[in-house]
PDB file of C-alpha atoms in Angstrom:
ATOM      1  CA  UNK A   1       7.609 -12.110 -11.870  1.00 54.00           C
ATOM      2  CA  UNK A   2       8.451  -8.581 -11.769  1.00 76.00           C
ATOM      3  CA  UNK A   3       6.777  -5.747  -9.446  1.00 89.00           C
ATOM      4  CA  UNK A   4       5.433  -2.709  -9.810  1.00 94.00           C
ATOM      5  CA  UNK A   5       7.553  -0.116 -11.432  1.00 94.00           C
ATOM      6  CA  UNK A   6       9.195   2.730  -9.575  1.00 93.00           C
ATOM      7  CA  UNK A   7       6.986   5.145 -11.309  1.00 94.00           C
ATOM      8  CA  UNK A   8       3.620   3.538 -10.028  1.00 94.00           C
ATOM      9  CA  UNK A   9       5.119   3.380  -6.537  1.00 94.00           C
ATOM     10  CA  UNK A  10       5.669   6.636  -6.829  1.00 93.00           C
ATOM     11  CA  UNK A  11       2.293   7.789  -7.373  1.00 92.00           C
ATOM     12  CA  UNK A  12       1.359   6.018  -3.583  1.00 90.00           C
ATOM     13  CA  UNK A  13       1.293   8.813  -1.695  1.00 86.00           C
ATOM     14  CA  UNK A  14       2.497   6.277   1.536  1.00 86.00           C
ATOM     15  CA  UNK A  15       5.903   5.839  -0.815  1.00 89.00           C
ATOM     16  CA  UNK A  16       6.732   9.780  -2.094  1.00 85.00           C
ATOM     17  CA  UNK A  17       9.356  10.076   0.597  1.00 85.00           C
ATOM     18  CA  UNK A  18      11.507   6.982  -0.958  1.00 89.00           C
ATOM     19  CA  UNK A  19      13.653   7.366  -3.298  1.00 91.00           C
ATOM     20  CA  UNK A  20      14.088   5.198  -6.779  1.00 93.00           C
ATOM     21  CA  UNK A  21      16.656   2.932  -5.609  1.00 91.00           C
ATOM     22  CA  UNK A  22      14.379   2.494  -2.253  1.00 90.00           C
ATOM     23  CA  UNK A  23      11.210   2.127  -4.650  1.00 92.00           C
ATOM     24  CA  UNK A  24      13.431  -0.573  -6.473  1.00 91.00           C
ATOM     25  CA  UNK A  25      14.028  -2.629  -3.617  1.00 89.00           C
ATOM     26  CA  UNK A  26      10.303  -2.535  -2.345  1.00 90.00           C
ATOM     27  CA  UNK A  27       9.102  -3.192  -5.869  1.00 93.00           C
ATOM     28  CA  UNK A  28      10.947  -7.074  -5.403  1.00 90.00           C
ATOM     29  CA  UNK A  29       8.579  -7.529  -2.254  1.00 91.00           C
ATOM     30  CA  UNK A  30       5.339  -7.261  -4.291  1.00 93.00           C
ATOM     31  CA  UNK A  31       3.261 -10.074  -5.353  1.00 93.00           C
ATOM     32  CA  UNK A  32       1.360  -9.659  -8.995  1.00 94.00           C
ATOM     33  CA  UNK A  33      -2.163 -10.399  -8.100  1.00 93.00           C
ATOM     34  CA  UNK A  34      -5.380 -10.233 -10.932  1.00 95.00           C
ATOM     35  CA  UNK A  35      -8.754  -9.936  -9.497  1.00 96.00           C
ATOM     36  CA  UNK A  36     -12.514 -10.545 -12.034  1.00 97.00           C
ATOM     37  CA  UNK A  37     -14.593  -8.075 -11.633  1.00 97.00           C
ATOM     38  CA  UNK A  38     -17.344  -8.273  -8.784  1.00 96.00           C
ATOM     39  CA  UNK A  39     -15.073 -10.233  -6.667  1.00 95.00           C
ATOM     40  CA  UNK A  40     -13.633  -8.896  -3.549  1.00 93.00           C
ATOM     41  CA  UNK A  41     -10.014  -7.205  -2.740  1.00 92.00           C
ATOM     42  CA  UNK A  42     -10.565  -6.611   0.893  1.00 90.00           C
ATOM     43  CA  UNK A  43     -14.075  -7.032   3.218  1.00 90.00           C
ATOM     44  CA  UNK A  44     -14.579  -4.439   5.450  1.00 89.00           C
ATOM     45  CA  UNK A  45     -13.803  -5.673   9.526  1.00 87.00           C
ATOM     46  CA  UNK A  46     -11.491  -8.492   8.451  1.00 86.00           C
ATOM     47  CA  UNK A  47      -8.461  -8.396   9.292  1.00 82.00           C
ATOM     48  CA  UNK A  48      -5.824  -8.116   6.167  1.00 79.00           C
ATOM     49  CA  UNK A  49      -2.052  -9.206   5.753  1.00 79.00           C
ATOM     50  CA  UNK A  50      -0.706  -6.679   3.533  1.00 84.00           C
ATOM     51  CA  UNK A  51      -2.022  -3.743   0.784  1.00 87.00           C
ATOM     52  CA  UNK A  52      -2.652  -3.688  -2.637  1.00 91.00           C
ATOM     53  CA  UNK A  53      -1.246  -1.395  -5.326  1.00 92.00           C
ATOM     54  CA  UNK A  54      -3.567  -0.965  -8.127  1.00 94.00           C
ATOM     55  CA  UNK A  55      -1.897  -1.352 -11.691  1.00 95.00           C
ATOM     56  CA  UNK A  56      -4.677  -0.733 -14.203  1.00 96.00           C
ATOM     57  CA  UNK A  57      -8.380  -1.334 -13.476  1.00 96.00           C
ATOM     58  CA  UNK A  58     -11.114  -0.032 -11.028  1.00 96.00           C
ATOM     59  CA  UNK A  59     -12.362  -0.661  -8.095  1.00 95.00           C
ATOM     60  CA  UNK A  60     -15.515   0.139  -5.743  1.00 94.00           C
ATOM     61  CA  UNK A  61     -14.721   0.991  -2.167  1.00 92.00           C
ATOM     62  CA  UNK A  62     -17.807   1.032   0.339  1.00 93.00           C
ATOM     63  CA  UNK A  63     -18.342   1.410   4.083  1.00 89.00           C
ATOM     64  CA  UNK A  64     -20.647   1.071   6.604  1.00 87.00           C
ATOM     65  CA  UNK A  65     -18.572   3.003   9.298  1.00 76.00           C
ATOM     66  CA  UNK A  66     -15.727   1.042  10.605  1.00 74.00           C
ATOM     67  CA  UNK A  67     -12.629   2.072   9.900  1.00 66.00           C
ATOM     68  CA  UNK A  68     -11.829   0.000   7.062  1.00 80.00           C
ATOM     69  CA  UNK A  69     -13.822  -0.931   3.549  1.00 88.00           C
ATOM     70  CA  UNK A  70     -14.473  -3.731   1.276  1.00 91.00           C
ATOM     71  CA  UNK A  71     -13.258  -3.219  -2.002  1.00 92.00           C
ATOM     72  CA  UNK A  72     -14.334  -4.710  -4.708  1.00 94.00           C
ATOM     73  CA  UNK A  73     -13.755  -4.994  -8.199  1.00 95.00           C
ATOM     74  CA  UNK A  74     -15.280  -2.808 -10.521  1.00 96.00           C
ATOM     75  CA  UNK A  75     -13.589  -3.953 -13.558  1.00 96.00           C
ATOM     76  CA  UNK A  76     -10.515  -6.444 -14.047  1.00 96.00           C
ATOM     77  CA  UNK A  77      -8.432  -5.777 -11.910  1.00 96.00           C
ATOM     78  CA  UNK A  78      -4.165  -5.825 -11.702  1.00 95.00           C
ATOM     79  CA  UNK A  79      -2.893  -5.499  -8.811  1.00 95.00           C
ATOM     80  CA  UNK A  80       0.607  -5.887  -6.477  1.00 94.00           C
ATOM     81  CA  UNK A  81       0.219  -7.197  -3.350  1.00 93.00           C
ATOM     82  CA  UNK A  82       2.655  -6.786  -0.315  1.00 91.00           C
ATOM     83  CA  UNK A  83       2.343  -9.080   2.971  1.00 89.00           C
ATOM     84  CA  UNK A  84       3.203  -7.212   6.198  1.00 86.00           C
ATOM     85  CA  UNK A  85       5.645 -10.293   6.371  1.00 90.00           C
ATOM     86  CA  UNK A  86       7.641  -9.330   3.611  1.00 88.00           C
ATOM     87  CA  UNK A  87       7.113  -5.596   4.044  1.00 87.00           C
ATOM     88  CA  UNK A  88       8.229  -5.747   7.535  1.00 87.00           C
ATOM     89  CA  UNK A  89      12.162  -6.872   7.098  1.00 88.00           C
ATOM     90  CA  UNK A  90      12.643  -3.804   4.658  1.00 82.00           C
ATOM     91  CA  UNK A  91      11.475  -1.343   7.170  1.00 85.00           C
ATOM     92  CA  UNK A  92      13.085  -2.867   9.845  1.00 87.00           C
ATOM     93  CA  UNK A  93      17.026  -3.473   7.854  1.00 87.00           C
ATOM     94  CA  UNK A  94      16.719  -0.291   5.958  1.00 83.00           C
ATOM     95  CA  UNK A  95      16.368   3.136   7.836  1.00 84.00           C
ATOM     96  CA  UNK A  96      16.532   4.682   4.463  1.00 83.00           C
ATOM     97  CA  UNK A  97      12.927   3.186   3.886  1.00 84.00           C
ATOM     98  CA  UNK A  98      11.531   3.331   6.977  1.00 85.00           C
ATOM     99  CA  UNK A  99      12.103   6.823   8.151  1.00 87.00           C
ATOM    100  CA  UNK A 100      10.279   8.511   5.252  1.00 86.00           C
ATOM    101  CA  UNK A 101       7.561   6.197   5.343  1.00 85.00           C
ATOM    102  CA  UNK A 102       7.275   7.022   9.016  1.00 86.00           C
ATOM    103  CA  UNK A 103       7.213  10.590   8.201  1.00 86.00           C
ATOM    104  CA  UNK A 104       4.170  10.200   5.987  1.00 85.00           C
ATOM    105  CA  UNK A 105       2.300   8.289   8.091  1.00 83.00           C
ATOM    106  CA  UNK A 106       2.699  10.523  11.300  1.00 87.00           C
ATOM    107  CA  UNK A 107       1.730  13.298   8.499  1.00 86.00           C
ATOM    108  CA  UNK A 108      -1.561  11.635   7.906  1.00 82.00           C
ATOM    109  CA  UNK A 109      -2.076  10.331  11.542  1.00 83.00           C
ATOM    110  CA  UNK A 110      -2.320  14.165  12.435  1.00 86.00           C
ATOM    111  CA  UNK A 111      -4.322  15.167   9.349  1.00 84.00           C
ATOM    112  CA  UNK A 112      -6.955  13.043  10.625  1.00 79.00           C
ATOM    113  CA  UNK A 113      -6.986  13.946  13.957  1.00 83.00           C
ATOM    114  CA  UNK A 114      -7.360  17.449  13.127  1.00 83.00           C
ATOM    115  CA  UNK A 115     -10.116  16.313  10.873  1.00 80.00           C
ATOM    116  CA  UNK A 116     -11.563  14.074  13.885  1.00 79.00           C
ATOM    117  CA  UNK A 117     -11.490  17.661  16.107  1.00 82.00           C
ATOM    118  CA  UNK A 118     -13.329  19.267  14.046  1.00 80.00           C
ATOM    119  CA  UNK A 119     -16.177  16.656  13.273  1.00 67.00           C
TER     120      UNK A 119
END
């Protein structure tokens, strides 16, 4: 079962500092993953193992103030799935993965801070 392609990882903005051959190696880690519509990706407060990648489809994210969001599906959805178990052993073997992707999220960690400031 094959993952997503480079050019859909590419579009995740957590992914833009890898490059293809890094994109490559995550893609093997994903798990395809089809979801009806109505039924729910993620519920909002529950803890998750991984993220999903959204292939084709859409999907309806609410909250009702925590942090996170249930997500469910608007449509069929296709998605790729990555566990924090598998994700995990990249990062930690592969400096070439995890240093971008550490880059990005200290990016956005300060982006919403600012944005927290000034709330």
């Amino acid at each position: 079962m094959a993952g997503p392609s480079v050019e859909l990882l590419q579009k995740i903005p957590l992914f833009t500092g890898l490059k293809p051959r890094e994109l490559e190696q995550l893609s093997g880690s994903f798990k395809e993953r089809t979801f009806n519509a109505g039924e729910t990706v993620a519920t909002e407060g529950q803890e998750g193992a991984g993220f999903f990648v959204i292939e084709s489809g859409e999907a309806l994210v609410t909250v009702s103030g925590a942090r996170t969001a249930t997500i469910t599906a608007a449509s069929d959805l296709h998605t790729y799935g990555l566990t924090f178990w598998d994700f995990r052993p990249l990062v930690e073997n592969d400096a070439r993965v995890a240093w971008p992707l550490l880059q990005v999220m200290a990016k956005r960690l300060r982006e919403a801070e600012a944005e927290s400031a000034t709330a």
